[in-house]
N, CA and C atoms as an extended XYZ file, in Angstrom:
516
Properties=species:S:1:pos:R:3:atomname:S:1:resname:S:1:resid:I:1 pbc="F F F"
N       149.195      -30.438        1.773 N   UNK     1
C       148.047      -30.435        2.663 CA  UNK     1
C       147.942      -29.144        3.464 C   UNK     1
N       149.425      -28.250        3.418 N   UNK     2
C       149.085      -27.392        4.267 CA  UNK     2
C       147.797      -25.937        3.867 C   UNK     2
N       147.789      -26.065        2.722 N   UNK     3
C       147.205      -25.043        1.908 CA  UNK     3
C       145.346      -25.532        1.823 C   UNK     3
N       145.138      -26.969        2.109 N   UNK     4
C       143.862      -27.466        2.276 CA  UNK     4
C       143.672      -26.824        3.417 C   UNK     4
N       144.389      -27.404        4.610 N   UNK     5
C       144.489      -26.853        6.189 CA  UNK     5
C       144.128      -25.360        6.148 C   UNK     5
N       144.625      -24.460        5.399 N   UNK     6
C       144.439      -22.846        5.861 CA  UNK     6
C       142.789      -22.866        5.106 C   UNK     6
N       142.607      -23.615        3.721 N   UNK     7
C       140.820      -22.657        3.641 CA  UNK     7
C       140.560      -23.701        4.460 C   UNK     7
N       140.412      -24.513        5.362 N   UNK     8
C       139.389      -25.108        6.154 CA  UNK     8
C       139.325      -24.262        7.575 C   UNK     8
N       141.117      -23.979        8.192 N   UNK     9
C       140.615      -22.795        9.203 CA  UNK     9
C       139.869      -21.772        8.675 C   UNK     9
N       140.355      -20.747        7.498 N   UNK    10
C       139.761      -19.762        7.588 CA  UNK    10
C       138.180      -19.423        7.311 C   UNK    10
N       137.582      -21.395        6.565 N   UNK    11
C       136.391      -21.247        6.586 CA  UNK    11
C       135.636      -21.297        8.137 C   UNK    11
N       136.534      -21.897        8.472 N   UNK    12
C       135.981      -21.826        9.951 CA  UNK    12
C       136.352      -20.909       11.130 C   UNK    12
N       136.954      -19.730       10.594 N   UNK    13
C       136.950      -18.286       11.334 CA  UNK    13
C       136.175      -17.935       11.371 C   UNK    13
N       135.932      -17.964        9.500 N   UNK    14
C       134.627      -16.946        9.472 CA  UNK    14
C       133.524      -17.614       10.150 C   UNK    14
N       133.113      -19.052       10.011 N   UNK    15
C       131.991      -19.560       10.279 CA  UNK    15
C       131.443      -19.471       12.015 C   UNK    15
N       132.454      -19.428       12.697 N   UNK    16
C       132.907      -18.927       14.004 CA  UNK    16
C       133.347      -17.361       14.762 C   UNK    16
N       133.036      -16.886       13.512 N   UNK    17
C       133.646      -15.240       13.880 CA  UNK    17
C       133.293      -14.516       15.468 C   UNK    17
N       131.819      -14.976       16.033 N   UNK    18
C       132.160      -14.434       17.478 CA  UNK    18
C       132.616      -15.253       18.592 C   UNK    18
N       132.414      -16.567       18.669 N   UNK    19
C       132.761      -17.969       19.138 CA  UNK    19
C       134.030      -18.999       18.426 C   UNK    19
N       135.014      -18.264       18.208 N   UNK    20
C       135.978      -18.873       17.900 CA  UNK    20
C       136.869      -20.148       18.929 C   UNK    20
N       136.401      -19.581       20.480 N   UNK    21
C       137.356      -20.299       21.332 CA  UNK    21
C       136.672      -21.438       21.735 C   UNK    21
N       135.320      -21.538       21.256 N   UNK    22
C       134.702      -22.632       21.952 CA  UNK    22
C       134.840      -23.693       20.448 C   UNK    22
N       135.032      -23.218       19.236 N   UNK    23
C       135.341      -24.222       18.243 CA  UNK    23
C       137.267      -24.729       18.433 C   UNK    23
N       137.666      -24.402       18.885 N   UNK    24
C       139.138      -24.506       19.107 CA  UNK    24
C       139.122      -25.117       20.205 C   UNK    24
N       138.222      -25.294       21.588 N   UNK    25
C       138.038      -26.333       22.566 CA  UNK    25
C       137.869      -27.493       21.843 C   UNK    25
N       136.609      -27.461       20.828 N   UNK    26
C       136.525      -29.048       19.986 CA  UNK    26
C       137.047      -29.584       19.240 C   UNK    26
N       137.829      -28.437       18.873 N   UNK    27
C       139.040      -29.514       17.707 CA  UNK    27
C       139.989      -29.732       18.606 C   UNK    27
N       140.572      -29.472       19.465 N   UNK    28
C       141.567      -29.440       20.359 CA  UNK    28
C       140.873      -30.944       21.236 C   UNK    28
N       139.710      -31.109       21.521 N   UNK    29
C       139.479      -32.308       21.757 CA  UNK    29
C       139.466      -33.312       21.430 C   UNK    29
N       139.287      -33.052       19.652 N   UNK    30
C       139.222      -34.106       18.292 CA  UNK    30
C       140.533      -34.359       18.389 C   UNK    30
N       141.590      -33.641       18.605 N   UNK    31
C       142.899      -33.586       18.123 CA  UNK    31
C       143.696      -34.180       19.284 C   UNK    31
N       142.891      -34.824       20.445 N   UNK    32
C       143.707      -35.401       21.412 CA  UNK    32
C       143.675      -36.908       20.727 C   UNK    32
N       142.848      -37.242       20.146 N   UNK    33
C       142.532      -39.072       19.609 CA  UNK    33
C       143.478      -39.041       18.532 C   UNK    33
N       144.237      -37.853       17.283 N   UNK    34
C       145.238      -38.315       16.936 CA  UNK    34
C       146.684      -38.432       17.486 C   UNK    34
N       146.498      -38.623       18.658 N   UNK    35
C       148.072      -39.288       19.694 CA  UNK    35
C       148.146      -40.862       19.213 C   UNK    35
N       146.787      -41.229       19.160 N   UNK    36
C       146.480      -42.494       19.221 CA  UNK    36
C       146.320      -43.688       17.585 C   UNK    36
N       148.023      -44.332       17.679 N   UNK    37
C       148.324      -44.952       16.835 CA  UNK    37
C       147.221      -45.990       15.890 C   UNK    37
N       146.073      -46.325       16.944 N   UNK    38
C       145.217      -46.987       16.711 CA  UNK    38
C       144.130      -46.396       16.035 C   UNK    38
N       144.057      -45.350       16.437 N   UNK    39
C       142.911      -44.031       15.612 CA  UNK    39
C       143.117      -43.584       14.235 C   UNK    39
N       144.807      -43.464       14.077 N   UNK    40
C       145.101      -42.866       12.610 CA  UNK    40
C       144.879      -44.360       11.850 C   UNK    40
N       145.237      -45.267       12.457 N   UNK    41
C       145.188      -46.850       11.796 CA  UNK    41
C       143.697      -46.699       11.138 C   UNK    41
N       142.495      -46.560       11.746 N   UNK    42
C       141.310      -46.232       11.769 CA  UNK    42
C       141.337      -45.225       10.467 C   UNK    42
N       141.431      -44.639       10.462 N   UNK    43
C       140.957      -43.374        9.991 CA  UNK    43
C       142.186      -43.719        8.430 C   UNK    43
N       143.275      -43.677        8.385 N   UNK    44
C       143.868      -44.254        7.202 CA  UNK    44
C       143.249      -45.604        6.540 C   UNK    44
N       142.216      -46.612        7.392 N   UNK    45
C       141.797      -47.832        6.698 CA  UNK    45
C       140.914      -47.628        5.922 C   UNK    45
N       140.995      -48.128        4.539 N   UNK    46
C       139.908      -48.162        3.685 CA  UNK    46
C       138.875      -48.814        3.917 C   UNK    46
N       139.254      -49.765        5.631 N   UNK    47
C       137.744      -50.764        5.667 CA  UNK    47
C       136.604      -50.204        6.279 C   UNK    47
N       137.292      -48.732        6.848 N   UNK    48
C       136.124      -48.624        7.395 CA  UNK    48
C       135.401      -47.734        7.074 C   UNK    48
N       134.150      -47.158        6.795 N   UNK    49
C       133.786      -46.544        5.695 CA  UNK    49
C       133.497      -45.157        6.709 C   UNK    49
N       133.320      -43.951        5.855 N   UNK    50
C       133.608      -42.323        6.474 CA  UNK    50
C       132.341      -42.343        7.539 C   UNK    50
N       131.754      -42.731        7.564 N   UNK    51
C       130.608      -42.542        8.610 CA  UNK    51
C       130.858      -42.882        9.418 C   UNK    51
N       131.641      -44.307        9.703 N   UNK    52
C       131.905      -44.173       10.764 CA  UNK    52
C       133.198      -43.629       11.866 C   UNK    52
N       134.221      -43.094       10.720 N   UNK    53
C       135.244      -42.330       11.192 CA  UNK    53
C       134.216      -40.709       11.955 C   UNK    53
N       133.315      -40.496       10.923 N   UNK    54
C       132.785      -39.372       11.460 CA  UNK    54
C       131.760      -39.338       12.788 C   UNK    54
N       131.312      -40.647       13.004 N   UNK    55
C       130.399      -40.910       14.399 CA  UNK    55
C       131.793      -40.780       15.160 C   UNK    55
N       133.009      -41.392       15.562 N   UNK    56
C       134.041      -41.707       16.004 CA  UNK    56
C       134.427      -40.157       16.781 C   UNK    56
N       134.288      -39.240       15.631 N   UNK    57
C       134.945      -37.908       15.838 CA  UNK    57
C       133.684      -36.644       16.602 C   UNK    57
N       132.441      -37.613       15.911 N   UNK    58
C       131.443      -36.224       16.228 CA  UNK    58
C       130.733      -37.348       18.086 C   UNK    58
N       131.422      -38.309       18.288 N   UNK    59
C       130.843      -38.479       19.697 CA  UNK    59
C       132.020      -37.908       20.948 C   UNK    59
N       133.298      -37.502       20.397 N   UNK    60
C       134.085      -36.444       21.295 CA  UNK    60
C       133.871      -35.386       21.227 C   UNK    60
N       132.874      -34.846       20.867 N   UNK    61
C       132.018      -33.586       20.438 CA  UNK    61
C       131.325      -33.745       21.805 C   UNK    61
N       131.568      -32.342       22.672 N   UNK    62
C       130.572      -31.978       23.745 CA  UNK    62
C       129.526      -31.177       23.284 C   UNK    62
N       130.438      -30.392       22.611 N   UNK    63
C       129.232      -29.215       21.713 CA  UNK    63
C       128.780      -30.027       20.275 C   UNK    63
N       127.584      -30.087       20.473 N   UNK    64
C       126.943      -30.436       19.153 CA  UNK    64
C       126.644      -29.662       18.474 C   UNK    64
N       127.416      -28.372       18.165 N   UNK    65
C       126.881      -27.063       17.335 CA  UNK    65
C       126.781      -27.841       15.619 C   UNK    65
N       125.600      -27.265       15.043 N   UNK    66
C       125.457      -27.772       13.792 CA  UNK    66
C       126.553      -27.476       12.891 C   UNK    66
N       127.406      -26.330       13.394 N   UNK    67
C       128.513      -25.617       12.200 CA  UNK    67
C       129.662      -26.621       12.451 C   UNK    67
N       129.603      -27.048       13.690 N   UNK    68
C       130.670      -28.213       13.616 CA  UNK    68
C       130.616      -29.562       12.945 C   UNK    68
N       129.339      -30.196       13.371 N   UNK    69
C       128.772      -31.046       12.482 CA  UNK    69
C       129.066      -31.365       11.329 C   UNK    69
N       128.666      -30.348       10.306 N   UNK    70
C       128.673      -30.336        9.221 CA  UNK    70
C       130.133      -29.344        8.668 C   UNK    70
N       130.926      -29.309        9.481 N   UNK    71
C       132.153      -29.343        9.225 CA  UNK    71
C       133.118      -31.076        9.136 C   UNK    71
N       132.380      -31.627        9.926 N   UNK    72
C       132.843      -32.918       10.187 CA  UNK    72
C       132.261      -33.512        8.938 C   UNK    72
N       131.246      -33.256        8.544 N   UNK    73
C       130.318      -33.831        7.044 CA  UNK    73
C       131.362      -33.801        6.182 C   UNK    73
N       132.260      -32.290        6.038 N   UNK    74
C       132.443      -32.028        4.835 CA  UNK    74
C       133.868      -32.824        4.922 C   UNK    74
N       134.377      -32.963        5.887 N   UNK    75
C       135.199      -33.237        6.315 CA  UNK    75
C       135.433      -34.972        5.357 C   UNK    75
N       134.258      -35.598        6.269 N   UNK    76
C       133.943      -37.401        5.856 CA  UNK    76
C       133.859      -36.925        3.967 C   UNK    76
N       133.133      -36.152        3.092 N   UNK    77
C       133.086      -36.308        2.017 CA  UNK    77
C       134.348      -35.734        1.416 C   UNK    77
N       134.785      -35.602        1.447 N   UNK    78
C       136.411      -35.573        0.964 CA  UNK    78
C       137.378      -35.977        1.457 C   UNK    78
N       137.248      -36.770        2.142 N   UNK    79
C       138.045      -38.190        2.656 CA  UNK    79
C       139.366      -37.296        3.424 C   UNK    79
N       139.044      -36.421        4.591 N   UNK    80
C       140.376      -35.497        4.721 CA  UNK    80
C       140.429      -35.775        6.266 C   UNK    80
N       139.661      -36.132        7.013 N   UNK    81
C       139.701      -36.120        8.592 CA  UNK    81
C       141.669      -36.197        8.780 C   UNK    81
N       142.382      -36.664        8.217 N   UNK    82
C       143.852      -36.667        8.345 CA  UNK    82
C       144.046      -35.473        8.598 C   UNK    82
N       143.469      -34.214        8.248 N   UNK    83
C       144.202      -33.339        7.837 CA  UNK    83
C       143.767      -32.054        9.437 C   UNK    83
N       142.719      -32.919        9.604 N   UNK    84
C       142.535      -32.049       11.538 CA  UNK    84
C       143.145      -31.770       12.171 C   UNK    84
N       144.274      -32.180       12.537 N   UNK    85
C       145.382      -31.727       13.142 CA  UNK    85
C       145.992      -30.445       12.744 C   UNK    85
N       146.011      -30.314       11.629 N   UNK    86
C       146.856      -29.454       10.751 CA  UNK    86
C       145.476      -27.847       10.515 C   UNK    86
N       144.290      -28.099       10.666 N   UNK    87
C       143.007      -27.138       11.035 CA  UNK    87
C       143.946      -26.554       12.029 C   UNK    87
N       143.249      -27.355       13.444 N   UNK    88
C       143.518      -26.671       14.672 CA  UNK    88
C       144.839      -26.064       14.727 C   UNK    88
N       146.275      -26.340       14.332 N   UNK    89
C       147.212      -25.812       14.442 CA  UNK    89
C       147.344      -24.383       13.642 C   UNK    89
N       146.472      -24.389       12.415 N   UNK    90
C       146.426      -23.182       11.702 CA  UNK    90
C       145.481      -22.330       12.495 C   UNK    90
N       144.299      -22.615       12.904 N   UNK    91
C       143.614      -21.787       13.708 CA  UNK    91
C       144.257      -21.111       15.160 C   UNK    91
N       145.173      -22.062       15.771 N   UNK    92
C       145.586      -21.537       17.026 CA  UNK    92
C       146.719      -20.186       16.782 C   UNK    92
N       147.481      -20.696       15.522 N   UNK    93
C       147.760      -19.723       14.835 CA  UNK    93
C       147.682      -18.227       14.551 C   UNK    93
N       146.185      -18.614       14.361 N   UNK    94
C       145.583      -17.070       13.533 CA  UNK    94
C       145.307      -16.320       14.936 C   UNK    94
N       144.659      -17.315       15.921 N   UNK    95
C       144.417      -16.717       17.334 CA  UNK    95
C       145.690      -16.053       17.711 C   UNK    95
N       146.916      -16.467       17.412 N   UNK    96
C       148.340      -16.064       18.316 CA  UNK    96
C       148.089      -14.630       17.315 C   UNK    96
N       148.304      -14.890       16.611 N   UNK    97
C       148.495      -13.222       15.366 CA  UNK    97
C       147.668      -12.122       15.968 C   UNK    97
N       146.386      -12.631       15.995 N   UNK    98
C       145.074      -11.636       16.077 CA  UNK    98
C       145.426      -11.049       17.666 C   UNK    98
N       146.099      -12.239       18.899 N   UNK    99
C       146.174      -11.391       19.976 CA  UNK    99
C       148.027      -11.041       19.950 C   UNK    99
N       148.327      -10.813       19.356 N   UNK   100
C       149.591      -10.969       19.473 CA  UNK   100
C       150.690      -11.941       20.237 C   UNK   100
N       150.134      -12.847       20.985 N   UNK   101
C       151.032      -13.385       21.678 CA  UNK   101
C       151.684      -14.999       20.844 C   UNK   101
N       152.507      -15.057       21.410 N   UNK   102
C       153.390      -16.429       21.132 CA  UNK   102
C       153.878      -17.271       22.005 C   UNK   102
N       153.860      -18.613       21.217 N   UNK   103
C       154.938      -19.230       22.247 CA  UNK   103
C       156.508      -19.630       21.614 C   UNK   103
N       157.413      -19.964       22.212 N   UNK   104
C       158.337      -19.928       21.871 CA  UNK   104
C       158.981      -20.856       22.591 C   UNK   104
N       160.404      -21.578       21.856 N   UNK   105
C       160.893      -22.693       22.944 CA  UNK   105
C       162.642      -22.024       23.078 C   UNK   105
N       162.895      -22.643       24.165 N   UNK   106
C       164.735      -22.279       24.531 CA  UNK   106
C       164.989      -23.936       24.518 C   UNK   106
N       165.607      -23.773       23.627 N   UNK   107
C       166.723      -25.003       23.634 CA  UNK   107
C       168.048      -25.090       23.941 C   UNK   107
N       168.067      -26.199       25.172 N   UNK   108
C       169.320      -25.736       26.051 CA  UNK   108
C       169.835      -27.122       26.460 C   UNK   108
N       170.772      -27.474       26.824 N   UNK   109
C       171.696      -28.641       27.475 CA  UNK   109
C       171.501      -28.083       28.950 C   UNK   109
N       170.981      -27.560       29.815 N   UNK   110
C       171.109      -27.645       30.763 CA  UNK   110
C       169.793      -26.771       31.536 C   UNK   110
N       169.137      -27.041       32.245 N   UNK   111
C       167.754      -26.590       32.671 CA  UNK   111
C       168.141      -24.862       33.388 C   UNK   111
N       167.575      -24.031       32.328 N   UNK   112
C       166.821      -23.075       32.430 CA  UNK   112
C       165.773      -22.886       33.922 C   UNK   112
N       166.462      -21.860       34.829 N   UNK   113
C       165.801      -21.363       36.005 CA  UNK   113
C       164.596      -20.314       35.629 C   UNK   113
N       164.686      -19.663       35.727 N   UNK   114
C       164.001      -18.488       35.702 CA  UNK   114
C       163.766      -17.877       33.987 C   UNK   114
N       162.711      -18.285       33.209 N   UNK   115
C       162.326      -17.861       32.143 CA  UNK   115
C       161.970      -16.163       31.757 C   UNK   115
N       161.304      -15.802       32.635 N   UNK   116
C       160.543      -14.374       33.079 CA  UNK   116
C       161.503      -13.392       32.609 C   UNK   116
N       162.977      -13.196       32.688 N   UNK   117
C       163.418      -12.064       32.221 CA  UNK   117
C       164.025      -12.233       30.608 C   UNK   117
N       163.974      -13.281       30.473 N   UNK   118
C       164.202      -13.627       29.129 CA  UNK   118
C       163.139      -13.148       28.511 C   UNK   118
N       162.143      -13.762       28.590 N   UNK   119
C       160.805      -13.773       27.972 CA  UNK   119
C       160.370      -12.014       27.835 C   UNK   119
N       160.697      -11.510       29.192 N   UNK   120
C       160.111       -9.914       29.104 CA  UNK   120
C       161.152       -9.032       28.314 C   UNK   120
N       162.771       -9.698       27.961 N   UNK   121
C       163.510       -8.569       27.281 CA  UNK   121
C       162.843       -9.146       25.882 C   UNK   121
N       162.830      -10.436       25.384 N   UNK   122
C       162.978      -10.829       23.892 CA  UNK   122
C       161.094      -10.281       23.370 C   UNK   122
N       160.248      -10.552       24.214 N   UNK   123
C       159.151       -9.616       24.076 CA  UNK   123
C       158.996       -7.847       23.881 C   UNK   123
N       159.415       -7.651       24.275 N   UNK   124
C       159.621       -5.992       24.369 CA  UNK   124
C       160.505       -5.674       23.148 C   UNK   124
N       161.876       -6.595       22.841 N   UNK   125
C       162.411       -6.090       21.533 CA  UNK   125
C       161.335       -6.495       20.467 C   UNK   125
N       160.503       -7.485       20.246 N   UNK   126
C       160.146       -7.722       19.516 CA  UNK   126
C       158.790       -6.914       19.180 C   UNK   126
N       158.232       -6.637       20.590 N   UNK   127
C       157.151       -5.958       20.504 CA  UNK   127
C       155.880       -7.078       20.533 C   UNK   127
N       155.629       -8.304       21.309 N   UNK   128
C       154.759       -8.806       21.395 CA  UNK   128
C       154.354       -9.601       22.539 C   UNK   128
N       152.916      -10.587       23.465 N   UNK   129
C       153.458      -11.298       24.101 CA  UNK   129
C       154.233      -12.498       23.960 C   UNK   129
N       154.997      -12.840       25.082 N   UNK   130
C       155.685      -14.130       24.951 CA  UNK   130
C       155.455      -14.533       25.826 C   UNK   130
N       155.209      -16.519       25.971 N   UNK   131
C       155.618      -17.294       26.791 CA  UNK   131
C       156.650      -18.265       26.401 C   UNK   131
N       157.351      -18.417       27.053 N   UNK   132
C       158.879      -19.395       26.869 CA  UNK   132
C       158.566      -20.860       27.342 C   UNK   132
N       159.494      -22.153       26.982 N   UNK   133
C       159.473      -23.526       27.333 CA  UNK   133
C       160.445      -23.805       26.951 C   UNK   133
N       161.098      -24.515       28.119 N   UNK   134
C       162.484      -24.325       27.986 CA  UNK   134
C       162.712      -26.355       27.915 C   UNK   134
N       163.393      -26.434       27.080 N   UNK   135
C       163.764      -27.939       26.368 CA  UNK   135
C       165.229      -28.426       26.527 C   UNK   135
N       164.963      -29.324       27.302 N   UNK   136
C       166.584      -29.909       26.792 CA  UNK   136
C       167.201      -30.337       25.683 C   UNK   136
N       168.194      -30.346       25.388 N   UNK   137
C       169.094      -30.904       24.545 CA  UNK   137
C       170.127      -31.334       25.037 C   UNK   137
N       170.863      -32.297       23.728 N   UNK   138
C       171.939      -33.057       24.077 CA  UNK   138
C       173.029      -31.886       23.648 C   UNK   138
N       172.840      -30.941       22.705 N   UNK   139
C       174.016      -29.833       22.093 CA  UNK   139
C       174.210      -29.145       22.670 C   UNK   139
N       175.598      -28.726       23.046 N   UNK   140
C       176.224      -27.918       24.112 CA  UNK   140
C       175.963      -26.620       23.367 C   UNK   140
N       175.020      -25.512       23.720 N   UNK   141
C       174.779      -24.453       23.219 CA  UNK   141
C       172.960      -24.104       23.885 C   UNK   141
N       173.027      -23.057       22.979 N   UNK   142
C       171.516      -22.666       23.288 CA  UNK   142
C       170.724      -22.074       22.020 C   UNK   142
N       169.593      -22.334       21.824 N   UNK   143
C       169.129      -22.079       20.924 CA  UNK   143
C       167.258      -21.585       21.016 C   UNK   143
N       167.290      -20.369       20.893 N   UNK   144
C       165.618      -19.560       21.022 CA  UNK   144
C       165.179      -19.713       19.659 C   UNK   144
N       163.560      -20.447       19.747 N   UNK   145
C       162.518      -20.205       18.685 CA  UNK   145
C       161.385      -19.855       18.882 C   UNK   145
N       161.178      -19.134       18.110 N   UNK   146
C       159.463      -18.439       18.281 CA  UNK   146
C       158.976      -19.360       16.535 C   UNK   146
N       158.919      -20.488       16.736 N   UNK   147
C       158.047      -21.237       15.306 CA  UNK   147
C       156.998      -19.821       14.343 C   UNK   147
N       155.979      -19.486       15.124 N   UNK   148
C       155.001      -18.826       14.158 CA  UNK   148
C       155.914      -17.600       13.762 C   UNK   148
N       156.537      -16.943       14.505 N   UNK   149
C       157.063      -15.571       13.572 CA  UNK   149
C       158.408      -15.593       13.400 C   UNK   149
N       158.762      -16.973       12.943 N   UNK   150
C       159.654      -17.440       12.101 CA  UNK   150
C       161.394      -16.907       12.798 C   UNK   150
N       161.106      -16.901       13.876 N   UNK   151
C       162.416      -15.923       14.210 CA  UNK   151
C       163.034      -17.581       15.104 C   UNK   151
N       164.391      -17.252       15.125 N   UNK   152
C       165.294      -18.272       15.604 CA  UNK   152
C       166.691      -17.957       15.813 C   UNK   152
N       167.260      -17.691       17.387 N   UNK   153
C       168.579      -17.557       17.368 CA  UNK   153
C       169.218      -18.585       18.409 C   UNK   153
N       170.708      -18.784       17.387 N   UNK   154
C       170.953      -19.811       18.178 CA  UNK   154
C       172.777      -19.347       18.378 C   UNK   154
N       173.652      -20.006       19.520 N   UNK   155
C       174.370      -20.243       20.042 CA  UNK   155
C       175.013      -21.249       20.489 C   UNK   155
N       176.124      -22.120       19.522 N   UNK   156
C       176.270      -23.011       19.648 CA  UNK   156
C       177.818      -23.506       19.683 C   UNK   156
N       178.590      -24.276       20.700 N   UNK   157
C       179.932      -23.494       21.165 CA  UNK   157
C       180.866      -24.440       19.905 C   UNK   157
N       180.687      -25.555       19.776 N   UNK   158
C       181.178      -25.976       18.297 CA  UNK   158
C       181.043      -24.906       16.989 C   UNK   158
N       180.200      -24.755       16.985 N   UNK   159
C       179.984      -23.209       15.668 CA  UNK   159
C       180.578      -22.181       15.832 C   UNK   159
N       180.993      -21.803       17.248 N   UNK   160
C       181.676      -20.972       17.312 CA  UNK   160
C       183.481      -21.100       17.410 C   UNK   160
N       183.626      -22.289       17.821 N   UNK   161
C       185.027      -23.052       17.351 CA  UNK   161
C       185.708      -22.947       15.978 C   UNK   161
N       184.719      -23.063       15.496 N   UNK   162
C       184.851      -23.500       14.319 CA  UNK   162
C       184.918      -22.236       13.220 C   UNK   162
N       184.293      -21.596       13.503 N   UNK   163
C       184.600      -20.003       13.190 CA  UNK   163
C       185.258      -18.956       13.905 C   UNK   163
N       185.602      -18.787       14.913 N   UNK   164
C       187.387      -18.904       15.331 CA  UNK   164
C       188.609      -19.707       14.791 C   UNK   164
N       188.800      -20.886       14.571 N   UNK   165
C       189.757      -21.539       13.656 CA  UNK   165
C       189.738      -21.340       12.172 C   UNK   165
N       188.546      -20.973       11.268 N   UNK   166
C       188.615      -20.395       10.434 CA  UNK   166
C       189.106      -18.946       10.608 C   UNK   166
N       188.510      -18.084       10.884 N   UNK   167
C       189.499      -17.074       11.508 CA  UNK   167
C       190.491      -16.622       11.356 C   UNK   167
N       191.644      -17.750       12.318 N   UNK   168
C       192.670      -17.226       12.700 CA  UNK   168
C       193.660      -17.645       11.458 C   UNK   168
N       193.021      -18.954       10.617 N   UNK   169
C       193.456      -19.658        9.692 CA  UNK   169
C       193.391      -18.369        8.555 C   UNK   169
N       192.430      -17.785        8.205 N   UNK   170
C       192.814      -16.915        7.025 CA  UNK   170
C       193.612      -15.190        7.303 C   UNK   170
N       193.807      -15.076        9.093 N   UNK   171
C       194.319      -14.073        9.491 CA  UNK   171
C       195.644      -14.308        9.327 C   UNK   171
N       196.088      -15.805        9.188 N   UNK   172
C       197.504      -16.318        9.283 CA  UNK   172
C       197.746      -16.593        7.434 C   UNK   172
């Protein structure tokens, strides 16, 4: 599905090319009703027929732009509304690329104070913006991801045990 997901964003870059942020407000609005266990129930049932999954989706529509509309059309005739979620995430995407910025998470066992100098050294090596969100975990270690540009380093004090005792085991 992910490869459906990219030509439906990029048909809808282009179709959006100077107003991109106000189509990314409405899917981002569409995309709050799949939280809702009862909605995908909906929308996975064969009982209920695409029209009205598509009234469902086009009345959380503030903007009634016709390009959205009939994105939602094309949407109901190929039975894909599932796959909206997976639009907007590719589009927010292309937005992070085009301005350079990212987000990124710190995964940590213990709450993270002050993000800001992290964020401004691992930005600057990398050469882009960053914002950080810092996550707990139960694993004694730490671990940085930037998801879209695939980068991930981690620190983790069992892994490092453990390759110290290997180590010393083949030094001996």
């Amino acid at each position: 599905m992910n490869l459906v997901a990219k030509k439906y964003a990029r048909a809808l870059r282009e179709s959006f090319s100077a107003d991109l942020e106000r189509a990314l407000k409405a899917l981002e609005r569409m995309c709050a009703l799949y939280t809702s266990a009862e909605f995908i129930e909906v929308l996975q049932s064969p009982y209920y027929p695409n029209t009205i999954k598509q009234k469902i989706l086009n009345d959380v529509l503030e903007d009634k732009d016709p390009r959205l509309q009939r994105f939602l059309e094309v949407l109901s005739e190929h039975q894909r509304f599932i796959v909206l979620p997976e639009i907007y995430k590719e589009l927010c995407a292309w937005v992070q690329r085009q301005q350079n910025a990212y987000k990124g998470y710190l995964y940590c066992n213990q709450e993270v104070g002050d993000l800001g100098a992290l964020e401004a050294q691992v930005a600057k090596r990398l050469n882009i913006t960053l914002s950080l969100e810092s996550v707990l975990v139960e694993h004694e270690g730490i671990r940085l991801e930037i998801p879209d540009l695939g980068v991930e380093v981690a620190f983790y004090k069992d892994h490092f045990l453990r390759q110290l005792k290997h180590f010393i085991m083949e030094a001996v």
